[in-house]
Short mmCIF file of C-alpha atoms in Angstrom, two decimals:
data_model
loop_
_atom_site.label_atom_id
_atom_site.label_comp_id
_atom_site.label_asym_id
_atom_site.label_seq_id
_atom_site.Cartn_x
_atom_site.Cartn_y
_atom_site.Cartn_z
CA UNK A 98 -1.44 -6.04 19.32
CA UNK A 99 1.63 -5.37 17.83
CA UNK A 100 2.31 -9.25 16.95
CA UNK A 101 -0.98 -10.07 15.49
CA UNK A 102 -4.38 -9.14 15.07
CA UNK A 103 -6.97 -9.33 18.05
CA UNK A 104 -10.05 -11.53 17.29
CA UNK A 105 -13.04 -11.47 19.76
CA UNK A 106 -14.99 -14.92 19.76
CA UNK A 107 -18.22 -14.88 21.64
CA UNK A 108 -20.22 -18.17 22.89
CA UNK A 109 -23.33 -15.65 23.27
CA UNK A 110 -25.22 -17.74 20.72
CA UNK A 111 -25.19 -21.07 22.81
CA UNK A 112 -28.03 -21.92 24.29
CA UNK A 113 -29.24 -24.61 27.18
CA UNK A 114 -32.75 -25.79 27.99
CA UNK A 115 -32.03 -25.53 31.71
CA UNK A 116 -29.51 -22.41 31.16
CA UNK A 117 -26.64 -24.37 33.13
CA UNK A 118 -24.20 -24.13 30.41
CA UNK A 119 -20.73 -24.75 32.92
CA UNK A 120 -17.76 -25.03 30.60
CA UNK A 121 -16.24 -23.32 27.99
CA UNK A 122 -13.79 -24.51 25.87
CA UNK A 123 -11.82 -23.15 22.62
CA UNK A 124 -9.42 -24.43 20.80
CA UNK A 125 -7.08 -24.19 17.55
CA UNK A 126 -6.35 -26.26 15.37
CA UNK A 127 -3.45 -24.50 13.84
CA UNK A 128 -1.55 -24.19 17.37
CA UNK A 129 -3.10 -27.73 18.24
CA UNK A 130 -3.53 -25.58 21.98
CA UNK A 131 -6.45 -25.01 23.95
CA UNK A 132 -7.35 -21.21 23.62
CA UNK A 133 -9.78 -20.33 26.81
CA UNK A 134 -12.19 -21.15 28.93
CA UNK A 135 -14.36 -18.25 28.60
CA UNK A 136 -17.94 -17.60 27.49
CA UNK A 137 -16.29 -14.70 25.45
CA UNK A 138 -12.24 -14.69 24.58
CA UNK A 139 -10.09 -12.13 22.35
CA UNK A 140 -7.51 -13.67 20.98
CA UNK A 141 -4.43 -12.68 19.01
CA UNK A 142 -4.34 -14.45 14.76
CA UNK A 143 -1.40 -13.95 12.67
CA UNK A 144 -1.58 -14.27 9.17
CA UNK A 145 -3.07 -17.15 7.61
CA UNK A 146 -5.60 -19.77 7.94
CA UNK A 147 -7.59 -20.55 11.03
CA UNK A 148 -10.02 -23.29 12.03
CA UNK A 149 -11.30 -22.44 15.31
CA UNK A 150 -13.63 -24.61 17.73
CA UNK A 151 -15.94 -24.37 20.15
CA UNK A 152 -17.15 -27.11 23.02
CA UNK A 153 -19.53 -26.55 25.63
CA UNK A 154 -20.75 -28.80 28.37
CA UNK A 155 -23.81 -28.43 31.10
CA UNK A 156 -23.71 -29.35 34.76
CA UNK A 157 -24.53 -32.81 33.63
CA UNK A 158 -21.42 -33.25 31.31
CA UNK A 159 -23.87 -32.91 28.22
CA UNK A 160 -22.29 -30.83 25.62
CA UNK A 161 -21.97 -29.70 21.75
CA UNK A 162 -19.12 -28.17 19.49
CA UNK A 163 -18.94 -26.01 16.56
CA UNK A 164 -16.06 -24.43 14.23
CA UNK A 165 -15.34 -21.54 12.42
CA UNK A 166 -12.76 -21.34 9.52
CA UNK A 167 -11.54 -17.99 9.31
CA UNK A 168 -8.56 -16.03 6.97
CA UNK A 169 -6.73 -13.15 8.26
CA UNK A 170 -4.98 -11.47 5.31
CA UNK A 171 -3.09 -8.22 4.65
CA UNK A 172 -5.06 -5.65 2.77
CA UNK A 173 -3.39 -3.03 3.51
CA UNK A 174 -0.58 -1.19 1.23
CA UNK A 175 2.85 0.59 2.05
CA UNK A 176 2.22 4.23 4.00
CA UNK A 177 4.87 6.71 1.76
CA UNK A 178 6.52 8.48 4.87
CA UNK A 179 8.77 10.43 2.74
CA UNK A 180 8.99 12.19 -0.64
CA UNK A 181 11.03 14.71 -1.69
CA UNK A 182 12.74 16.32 -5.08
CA UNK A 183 15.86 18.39 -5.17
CA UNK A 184 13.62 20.72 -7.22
CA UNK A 185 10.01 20.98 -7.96
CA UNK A 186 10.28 23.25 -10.67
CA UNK A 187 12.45 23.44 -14.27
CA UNK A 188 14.07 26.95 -15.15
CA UNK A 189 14.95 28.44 -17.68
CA UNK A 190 12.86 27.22 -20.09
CA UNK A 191 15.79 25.52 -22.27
CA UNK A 192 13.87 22.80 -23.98
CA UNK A 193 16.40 20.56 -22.86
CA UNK A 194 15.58 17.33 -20.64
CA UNK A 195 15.81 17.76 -17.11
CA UNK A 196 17.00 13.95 -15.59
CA UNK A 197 15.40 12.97 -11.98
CA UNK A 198 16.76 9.61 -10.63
CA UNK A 199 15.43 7.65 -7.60
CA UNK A 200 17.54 7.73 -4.60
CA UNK A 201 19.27 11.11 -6.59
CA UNK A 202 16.84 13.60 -7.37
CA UNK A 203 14.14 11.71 -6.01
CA UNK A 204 13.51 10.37 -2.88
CA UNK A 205 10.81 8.15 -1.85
CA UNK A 206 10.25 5.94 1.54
CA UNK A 207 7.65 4.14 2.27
CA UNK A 208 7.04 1.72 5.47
CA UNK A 209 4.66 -1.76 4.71
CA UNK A 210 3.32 -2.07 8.13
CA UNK A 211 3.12 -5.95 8.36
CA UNK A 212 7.28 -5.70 7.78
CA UNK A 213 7.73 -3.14 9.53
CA UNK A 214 10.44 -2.38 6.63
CA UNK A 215 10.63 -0.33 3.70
CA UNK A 216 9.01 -0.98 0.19
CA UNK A 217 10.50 -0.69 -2.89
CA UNK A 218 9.15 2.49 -4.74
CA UNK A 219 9.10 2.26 -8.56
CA UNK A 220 7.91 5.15 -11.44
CA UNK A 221 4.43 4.04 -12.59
CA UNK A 222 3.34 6.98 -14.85
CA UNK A 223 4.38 10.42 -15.44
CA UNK A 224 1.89 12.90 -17.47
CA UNK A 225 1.99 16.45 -18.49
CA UNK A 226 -0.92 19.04 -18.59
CA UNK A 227 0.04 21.10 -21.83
CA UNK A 228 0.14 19.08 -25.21
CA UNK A 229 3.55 17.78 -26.13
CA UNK A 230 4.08 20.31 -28.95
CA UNK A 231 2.12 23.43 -27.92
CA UNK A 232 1.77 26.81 -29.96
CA UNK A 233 5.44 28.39 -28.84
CA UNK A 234 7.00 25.46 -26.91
CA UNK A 235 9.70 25.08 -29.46
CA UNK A 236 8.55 22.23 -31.05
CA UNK A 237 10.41 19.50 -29.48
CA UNK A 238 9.39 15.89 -28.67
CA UNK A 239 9.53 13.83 -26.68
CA UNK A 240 8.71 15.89 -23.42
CA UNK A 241 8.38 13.11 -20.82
CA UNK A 242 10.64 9.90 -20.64
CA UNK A 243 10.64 7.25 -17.91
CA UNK A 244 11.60 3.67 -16.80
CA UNK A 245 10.93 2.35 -13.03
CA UNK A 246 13.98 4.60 -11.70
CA UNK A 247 14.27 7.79 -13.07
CA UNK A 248 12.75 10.05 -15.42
CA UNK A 249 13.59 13.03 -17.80
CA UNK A 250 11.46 16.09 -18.55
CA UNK A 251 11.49 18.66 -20.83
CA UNK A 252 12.19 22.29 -19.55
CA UNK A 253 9.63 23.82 -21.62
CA UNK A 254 5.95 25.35 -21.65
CA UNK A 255 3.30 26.30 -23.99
CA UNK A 256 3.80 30.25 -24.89
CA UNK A 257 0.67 31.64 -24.95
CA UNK A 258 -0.60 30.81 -21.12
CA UNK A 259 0.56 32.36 -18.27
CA UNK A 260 0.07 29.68 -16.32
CA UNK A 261 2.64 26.95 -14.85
CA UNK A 262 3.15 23.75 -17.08
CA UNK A 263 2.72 20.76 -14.52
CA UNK A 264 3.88 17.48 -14.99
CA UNK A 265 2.74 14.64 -12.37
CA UNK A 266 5.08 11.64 -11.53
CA UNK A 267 2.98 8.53 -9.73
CA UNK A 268 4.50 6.75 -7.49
CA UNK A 269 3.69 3.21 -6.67
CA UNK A 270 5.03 0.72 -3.64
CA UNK A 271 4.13 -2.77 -3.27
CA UNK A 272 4.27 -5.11 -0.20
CA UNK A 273 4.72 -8.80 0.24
CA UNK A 274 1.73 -9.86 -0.07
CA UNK A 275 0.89 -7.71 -3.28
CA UNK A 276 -0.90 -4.68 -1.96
CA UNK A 277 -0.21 -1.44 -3.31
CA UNK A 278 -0.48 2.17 -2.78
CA UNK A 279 0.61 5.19 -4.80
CA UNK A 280 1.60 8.81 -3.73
CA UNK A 281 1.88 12.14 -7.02
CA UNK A 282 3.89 14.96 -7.11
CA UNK A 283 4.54 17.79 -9.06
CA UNK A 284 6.98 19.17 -10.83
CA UNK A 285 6.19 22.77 -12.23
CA UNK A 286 7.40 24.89 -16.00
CA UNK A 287 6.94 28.50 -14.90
CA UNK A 288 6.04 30.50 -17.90
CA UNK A 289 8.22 33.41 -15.90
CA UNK A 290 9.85 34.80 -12.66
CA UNK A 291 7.43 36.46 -11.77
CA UNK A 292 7.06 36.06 -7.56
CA UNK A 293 4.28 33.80 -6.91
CA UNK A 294 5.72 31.42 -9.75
CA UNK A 295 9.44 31.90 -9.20
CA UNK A 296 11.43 28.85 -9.76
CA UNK A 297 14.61 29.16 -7.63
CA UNK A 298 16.03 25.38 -7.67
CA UNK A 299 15.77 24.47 -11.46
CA UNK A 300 19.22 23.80 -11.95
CA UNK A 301 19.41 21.36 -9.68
CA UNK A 302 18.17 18.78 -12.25
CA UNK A 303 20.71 18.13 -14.36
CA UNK A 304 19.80 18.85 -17.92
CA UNK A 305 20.77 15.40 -20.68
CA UNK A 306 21.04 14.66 -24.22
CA UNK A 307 17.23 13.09 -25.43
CA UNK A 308 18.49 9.82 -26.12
CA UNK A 309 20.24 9.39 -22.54
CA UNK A 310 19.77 6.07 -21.41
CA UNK A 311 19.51 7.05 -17.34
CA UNK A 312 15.94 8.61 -18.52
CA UNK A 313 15.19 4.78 -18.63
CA UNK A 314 16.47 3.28 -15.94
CA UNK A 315 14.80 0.35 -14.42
CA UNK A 316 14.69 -1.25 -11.17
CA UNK A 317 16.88 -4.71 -9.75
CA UNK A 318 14.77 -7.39 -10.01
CA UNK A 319 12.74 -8.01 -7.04
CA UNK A 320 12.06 -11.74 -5.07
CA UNK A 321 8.59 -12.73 -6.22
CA UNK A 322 5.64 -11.80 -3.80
CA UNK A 323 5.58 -13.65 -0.67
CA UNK A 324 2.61 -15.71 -0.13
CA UNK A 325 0.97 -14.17 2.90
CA UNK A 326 -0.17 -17.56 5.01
CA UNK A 327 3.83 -18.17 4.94
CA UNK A 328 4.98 -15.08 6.41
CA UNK A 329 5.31 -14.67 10.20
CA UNK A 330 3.38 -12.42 12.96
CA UNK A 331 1.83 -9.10 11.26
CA UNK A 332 2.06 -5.27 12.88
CA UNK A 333 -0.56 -4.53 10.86
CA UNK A 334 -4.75 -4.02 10.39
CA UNK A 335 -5.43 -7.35 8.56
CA UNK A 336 -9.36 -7.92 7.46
CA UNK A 337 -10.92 -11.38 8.15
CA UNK A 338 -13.21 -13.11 5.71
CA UNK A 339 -14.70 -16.88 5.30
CA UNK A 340 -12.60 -19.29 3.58
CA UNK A 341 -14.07 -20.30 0.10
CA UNK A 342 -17.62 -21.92 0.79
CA UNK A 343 -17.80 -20.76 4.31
CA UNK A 344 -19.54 -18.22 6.22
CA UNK A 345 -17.54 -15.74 8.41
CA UNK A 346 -18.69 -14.98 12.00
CA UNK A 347 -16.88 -14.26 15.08
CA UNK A 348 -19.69 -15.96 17.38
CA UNK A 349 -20.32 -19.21 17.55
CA UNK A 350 -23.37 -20.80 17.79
CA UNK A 351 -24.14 -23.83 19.69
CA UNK A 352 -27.11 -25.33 20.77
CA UNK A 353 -26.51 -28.52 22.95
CA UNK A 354 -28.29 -31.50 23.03
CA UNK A 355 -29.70 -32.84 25.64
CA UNK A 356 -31.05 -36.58 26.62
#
């Protein structure tokens, strides 16, 4: 459902001597509403805390009840939908530092699917696959600055390989209720122009002094987390799991007792 997450509860498990079990009834206490009058009912949980019961009577007006306390909870993390770079690759070779800035250079969207909104994408790591100061690099340092927003890389590679310097930039997007998920990409140091490494964008990162402060840039400060039993109806896959003490199952049990 797109407003909360189905929930079948079965009443397979009850149980009569005579097997006249008549009524069915569930209720919630959280809504304070009955839910159904049916031996088996789906029924739609938002986010949160649950105590769930079940009452069943015989032909004789005999009956029984149970409960079940169950949590629904967001596990899942922002989807990226979008990432791009006005260039994947650095040319020439300049040993200068190449500046890439969120929302700029970089673009990243990602869509929490309990919001429905996007989440805020921050720089987590960014790493490099040649040594810092490699035989014929030029013997500069640092190669790799970042903060949260942005982050500057050297235009440089390692001499003696013919092969592509790549640096990977991690991603990371968090939602309300603290789940995360993280997307990479690459940015590529051809050693040349030849055609199957030819870097044909690599002025489109502007190049910056090393001790430019955008290299550093951090993020506004965000609202703490949301707790996730105070936030409304979900769009999303949520997992259920017993409450601390409890054990989880989405059939209750009930034998009656009869006189």
């Amino acid at each position: 459902s797109p407003e909360a997450t189905p929930v079948l509860l079965s009443a397979a498990g009850s149980s009569d001597a005579e097997g006249d079990i008549h009524h069915y009834v569930w209720t919630s206490e959280r809504v304070g509403l009955e839910l159904g009058d049916s031996s088996e009912l789906t029924v739609p949980l938002v986010l949160g805390e649950h105590v769930l019961h079940l009452n069943v009577e015989d032909a004789a007006g005999q009956g029984d009840s149970d409960r079940v306390d169950i949590v629904v909870a967001d596990t899942t993390g922002p989807a990226f939908t979008s990432v791009a770079l006005a260039t994947d690759c650095l040319w020439p070779p300049d040993h200068r530092l190449h500046l890439f800035r969120l929302g700029t250079e970089l673009t990243a969207s990602t869509l929490d699917a309990c919001e429905g909104t996007s989440g805020t994408v921050r720089i987590v790591d960014v790493r490099s696959d040649q040594p810092v100061d490699a035989i014929g690099d030029g013997s500069t340092a640092p190669d790799i600055i970042f903060g949260e927003a942005a982050f500057c890389l050297r235009g440089e590679r390692t001499g003696t390989s013919r092969r592509p310097r790549a640096y990977t930039v991690v991603l990371e997007s968090t939602d309300a209720a603290g789940n995360t998920s993280r997307n990479e990409i690459e940015i590529r140091v051809p050693h040349d122009q030849r055609p199957a490494t030819r870097c044909l964008t690599g002025g489109l990162a502007p190049g910056v002094d090393d001790a430019d402060a955008r290299c550093t840039a951090t993020l506004p400060r965000a609202p703490a987390p949301v707790d996730p039993h105070t936030m409304g109806t979900p769009t999303c896959s949520v997992s259920i799991a017993a409450r601390p003490g409890g054990v989880f199952t989405a059939m209750l049990s009930v034998v009656l007792a009869l006189a």
